CSV table of C-alpha atoms in Angstrom, one decimal:
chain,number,residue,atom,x,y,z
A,1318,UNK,CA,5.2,13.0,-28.3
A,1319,UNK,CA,4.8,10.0,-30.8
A,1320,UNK,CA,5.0,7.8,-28.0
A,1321,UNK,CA,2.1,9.5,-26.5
A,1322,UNK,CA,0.1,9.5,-29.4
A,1323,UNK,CA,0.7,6.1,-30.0
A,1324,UNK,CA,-0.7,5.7,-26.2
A,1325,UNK,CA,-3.2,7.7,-26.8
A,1326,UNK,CA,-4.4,5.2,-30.0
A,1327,UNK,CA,-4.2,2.0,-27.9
A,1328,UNK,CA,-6.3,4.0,-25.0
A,1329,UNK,CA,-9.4,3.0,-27.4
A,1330,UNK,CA,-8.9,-0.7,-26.7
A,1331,UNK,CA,-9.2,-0.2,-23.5
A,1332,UNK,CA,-12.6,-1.3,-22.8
A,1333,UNK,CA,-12.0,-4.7,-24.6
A,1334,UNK,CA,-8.4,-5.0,-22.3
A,1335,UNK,CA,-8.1,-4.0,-19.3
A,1336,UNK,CA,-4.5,-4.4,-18.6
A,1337,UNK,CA,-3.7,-2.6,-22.0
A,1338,UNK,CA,-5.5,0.9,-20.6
A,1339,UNK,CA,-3.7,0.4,-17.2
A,1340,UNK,CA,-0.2,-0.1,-19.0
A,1341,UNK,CA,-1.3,2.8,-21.8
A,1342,UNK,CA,-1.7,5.0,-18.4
A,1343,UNK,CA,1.6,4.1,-16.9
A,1344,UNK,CA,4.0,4.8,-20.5
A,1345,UNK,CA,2.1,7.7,-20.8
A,1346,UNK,CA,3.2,9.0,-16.9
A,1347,UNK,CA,6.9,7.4,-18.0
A,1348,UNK,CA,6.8,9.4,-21.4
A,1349,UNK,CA,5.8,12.7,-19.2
A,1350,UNK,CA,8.4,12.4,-16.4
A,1351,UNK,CA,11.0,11.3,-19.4
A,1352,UNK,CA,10.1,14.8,-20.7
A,1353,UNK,CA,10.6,16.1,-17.0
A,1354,UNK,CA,6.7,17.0,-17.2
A,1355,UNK,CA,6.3,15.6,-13.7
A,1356,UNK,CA,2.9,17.2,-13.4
A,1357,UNK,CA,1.2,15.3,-16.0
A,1358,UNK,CA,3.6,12.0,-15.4
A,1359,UNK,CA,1.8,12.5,-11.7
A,1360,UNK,CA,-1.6,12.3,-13.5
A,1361,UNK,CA,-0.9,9.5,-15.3
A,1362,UNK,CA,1.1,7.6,-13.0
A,1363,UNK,CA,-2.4,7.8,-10.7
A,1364,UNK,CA,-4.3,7.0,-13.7
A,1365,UNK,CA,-2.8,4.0,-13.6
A,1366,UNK,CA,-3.1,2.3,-9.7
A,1367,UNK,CA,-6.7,3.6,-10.1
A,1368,UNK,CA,-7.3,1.5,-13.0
A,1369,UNK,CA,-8.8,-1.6,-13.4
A,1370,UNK,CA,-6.4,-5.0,-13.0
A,1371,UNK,CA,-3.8,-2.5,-12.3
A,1372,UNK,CA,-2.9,-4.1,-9.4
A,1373,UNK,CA,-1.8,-7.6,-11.0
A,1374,UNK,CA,0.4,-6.1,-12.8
A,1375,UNK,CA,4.5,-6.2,-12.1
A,1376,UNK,CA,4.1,-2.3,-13.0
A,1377,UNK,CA,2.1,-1.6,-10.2
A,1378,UNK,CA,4.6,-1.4,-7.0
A,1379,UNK,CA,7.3,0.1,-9.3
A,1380,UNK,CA,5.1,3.0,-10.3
A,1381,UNK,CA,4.8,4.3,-6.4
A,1382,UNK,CA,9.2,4.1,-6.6
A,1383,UNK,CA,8.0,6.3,-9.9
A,1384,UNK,CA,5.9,8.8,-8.1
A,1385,UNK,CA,8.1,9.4,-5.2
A,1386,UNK,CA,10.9,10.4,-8.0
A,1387,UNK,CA,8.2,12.7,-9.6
A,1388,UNK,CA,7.7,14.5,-6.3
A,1389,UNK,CA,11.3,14.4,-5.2
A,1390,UNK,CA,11.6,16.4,-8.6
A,1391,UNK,CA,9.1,18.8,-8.0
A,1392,UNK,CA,10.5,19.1,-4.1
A,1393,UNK,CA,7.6,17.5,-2.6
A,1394,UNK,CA,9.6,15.9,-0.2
A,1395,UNK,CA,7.2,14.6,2.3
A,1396,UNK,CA,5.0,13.1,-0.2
A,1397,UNK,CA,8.1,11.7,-2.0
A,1398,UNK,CA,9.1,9.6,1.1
A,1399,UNK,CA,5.6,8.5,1.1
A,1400,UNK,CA,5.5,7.1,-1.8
A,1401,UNK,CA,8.9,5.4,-1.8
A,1402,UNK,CA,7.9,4.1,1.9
A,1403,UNK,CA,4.7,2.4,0.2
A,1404,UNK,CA,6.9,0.7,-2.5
A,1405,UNK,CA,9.4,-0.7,0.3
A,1406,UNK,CA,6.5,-2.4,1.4
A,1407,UNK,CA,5.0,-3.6,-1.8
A,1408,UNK,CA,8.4,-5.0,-2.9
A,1409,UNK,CA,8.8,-8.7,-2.5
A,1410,UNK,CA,12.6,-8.7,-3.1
A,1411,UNK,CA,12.2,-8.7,-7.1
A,1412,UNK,CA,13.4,-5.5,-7.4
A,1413,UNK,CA,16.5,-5.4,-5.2
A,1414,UNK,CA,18.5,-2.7,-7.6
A,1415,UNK,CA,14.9,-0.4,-7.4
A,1416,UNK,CA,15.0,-1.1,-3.8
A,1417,UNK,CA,18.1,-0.2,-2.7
A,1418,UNK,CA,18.0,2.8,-4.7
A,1419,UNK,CA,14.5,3.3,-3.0
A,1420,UNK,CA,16.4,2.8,0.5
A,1421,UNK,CA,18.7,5.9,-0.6
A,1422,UNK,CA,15.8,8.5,-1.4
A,1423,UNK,CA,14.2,7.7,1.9
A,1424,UNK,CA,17.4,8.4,3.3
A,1425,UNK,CA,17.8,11.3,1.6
A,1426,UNK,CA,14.3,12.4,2.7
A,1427,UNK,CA,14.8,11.6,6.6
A,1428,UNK,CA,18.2,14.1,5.9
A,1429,UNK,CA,16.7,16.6,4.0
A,1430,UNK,CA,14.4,16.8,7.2
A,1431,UNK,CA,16.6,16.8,9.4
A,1432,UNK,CA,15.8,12.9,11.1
A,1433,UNK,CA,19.7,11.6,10.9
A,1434,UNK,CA,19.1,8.2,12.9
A,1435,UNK,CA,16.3,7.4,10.3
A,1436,UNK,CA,18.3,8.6,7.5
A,1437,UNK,CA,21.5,6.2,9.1
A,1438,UNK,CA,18.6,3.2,8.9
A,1439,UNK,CA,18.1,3.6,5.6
A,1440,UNK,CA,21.3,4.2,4.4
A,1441,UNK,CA,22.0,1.2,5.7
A,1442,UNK,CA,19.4,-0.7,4.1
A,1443,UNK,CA,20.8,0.2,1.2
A,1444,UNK,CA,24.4,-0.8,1.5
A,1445,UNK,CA,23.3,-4.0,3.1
A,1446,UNK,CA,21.3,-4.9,-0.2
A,1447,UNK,CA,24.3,-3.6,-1.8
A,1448,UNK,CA,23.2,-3.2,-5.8
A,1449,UNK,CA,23.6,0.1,-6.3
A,1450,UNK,CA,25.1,3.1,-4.8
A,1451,UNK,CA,27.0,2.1,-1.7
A,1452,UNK,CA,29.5,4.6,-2.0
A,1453,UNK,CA,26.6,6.9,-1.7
A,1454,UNK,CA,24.6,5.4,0.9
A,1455,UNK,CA,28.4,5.1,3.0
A,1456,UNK,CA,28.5,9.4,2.0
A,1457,UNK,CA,25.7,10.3,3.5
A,1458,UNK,CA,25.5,8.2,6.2
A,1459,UNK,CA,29.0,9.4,7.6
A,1460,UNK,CA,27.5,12.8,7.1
A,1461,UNK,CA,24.3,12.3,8.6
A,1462,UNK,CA,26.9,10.9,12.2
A,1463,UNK,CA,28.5,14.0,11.7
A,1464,UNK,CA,25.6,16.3,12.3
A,1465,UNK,CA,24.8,14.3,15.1
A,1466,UNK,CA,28.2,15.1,16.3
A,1467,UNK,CA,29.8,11.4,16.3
A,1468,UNK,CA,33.1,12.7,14.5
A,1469,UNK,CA,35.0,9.5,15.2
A,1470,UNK,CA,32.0,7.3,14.2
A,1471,UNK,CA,31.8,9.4,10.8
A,1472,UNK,CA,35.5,8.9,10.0
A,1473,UNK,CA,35.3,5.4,10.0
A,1474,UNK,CA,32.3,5.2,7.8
A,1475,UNK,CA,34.3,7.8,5.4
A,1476,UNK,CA,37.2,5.4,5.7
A,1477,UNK,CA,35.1,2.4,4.1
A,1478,UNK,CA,34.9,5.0,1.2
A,1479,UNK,CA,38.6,5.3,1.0
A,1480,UNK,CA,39.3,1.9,1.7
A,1481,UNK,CA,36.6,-0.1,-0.3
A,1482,UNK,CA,35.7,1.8,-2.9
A,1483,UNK,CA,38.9,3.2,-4.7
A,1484,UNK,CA,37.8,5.2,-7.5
A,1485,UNK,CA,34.4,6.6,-6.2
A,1486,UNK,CA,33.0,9.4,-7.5
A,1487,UNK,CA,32.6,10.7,-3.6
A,1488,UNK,CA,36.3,9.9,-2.6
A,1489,UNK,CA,37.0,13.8,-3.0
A,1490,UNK,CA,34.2,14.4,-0.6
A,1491,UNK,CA,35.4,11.6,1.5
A,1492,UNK,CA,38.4,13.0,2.5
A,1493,UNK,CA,37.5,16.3,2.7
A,1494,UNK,CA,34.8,15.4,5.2
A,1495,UNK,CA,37.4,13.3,7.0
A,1496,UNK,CA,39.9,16.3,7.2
A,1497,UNK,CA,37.0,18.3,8.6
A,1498,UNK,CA,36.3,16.4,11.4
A,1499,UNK,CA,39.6,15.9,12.8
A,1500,UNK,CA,39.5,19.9,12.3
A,1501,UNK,CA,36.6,20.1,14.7
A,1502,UNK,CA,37.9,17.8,16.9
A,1503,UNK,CA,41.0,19.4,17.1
A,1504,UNK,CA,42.8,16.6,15.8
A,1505,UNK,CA,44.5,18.9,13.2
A,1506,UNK,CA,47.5,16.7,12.4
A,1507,UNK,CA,45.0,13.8,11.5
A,1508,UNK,CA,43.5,16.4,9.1
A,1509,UNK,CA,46.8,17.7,7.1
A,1510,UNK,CA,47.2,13.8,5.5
A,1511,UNK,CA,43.7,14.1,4.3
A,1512,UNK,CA,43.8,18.4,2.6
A,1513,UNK,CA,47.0,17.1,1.3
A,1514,UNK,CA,45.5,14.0,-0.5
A,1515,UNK,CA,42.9,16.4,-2.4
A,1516,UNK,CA,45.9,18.7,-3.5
A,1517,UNK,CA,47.6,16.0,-4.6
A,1518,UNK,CA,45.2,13.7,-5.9
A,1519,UNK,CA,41.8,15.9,-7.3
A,1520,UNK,CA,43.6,19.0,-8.2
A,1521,UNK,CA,40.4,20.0,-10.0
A,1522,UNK,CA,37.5,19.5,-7.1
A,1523,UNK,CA,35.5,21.7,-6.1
A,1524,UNK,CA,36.9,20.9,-2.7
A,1525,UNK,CA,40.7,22.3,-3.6
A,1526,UNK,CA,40.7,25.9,-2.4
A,1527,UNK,CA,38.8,25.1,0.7
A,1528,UNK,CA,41.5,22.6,1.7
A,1529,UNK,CA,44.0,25.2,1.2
A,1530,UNK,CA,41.6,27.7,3.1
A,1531,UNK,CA,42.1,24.7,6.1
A,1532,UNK,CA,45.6,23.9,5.6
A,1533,UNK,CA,46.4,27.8,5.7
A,1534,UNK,CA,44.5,27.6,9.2
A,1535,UNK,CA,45.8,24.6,10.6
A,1536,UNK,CA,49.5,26.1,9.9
A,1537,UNK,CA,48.8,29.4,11.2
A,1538,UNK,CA,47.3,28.1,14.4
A,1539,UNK,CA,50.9,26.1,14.8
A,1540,UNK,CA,52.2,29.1,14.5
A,1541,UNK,CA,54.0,28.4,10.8
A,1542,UNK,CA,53.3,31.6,9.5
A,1543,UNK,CA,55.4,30.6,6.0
A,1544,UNK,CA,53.5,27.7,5.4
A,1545,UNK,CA,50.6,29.5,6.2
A,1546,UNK,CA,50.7,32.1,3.7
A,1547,UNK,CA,52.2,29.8,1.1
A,1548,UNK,CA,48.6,27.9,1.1
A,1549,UNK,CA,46.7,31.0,1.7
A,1550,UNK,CA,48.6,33.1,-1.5
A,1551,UNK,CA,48.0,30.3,-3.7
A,1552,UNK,CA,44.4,30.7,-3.2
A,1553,UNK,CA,44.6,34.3,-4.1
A,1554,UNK,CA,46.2,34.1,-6.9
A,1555,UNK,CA,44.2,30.6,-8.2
A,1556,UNK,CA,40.9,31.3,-7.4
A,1557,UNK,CA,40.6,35.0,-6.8
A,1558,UNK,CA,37.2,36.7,-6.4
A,1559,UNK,CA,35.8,33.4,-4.5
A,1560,UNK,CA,34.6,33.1,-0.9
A,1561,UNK,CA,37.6,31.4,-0.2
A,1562,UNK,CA,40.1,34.2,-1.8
A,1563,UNK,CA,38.6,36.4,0.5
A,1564,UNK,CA,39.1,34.2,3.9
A,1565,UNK,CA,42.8,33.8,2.4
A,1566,UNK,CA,43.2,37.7,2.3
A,1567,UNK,CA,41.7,37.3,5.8
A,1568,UNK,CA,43.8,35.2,6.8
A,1569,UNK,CA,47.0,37.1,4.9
A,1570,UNK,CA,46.0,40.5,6.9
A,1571,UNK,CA,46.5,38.1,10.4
């Protein structure tokens, strides 16, 4: 709250500078959404483009990028992807780390509503500019081709994961994904390689008992009923009480 007060002092300079109230508008909005008061940064951020000279400033395009994350926050998804839409065209190129990151909420926005081709634009936006993120913007864009229901199109973005970005945070997700869709395309021994990696490699992802769920599927439907309960008793006995224990004991009673 200092900060704000401080803000608050310099506010009664403002009619002798006009870019000082403008910029006293914006920290105050940055000091509210830093406090995750996204209401009153939301006030303040609109203080701010409504203010005299505002418009000169460097602040003014990056404080739409600021109010599309303030309604992302508070869920107002449509009027995020407005606002981050109105900063893509304000930007001049300046800003290419903002941008790109900017490329991935309006990705995230188009997903979120269900528009996967515009989502896939985005997210390609983004790794073309290629500051920040990639391994993101490759995530969801494989997912997004997946919901559309291009599996082998989805694996090979998934693959540039694997392949280019060796120690991502999403490489668990990666390959889990990847296993999937062989799954559904009844590719199941593409998909063992993939469980196995997650067993082997991120013993403590969130995606471990579901790949044992899978594998204990895949082997049952090949008829290797030891193998089979091997992966399904080990999730009974590791994770018990979870959705998964229960489609192991499921699985165990067939």
């Amino acid at each position: 709250m200092d900060a704000i007060n401080k803000f608050d002092a310099s506010l009664a300079f403002g009619q002798y500078d006009r870019y000082l109230k403008a910029l006293c508008y914006y920290w105050k909005g940055e000091s509210y959404y830093r406090m995750k008061d996204y209401d009153e940064a939301l006030s303040y951020y609109r203080n701010f483009l409504q203010t005299d000279g505002a418009v000169e400033l460097n602040e003014y395009a990056i404080c739409h990028y600021n109010i599309g994350y303030a309604e992302f926050k508070r869920k107002n998804y449509r009027e995020a992807l407005n606002w981050f839409k109105r900063f893509e065209s304000m930007d001049k190129g300046q800003n290419r780390q903002i941008l790109g990151d900017a490329y991935n909420r309006i990705g995230d926005m188009y997903f979120i509503d269900a528009r996967y081709a515009q989502a896939i634009e985005n997210y390609d936006k983004a790794i073309r500019i290629g500051t920040t993120d990639v391994d993101y913007a490759l995530y969801q864009k494989g997912l997004s081709a997946g919901v559309m229901n291009r599996h082998t199109e989805k694996i090979g973005i998934l693959g540039e994961i694997l392949d280019q970005h060796k120690g991502s945070n999403y490489t668990a997700d990666a390959l889990y994904e990847t296993g999937r869709s062989y799954f559904i395309m009844t590719q199941v021994d593409n998909a063992i390689p993939y469980y196995t990696r997650i067993l082997q490699e991120h013993p403590n992802s969130s995606y471990l008992r579901k790949s044992m769920v899978q594998l204990g599927l895949i082997y049952y439907n090949k008829n290797n009923s030891d193998k089979s309960l091997e992966y399904y008793k080990k999730v009974v006995t590791d994770f018990p009480g979870t959705p998964e224990a229960n489609n192991a004991l499921l699985g165990i009673k067939n």
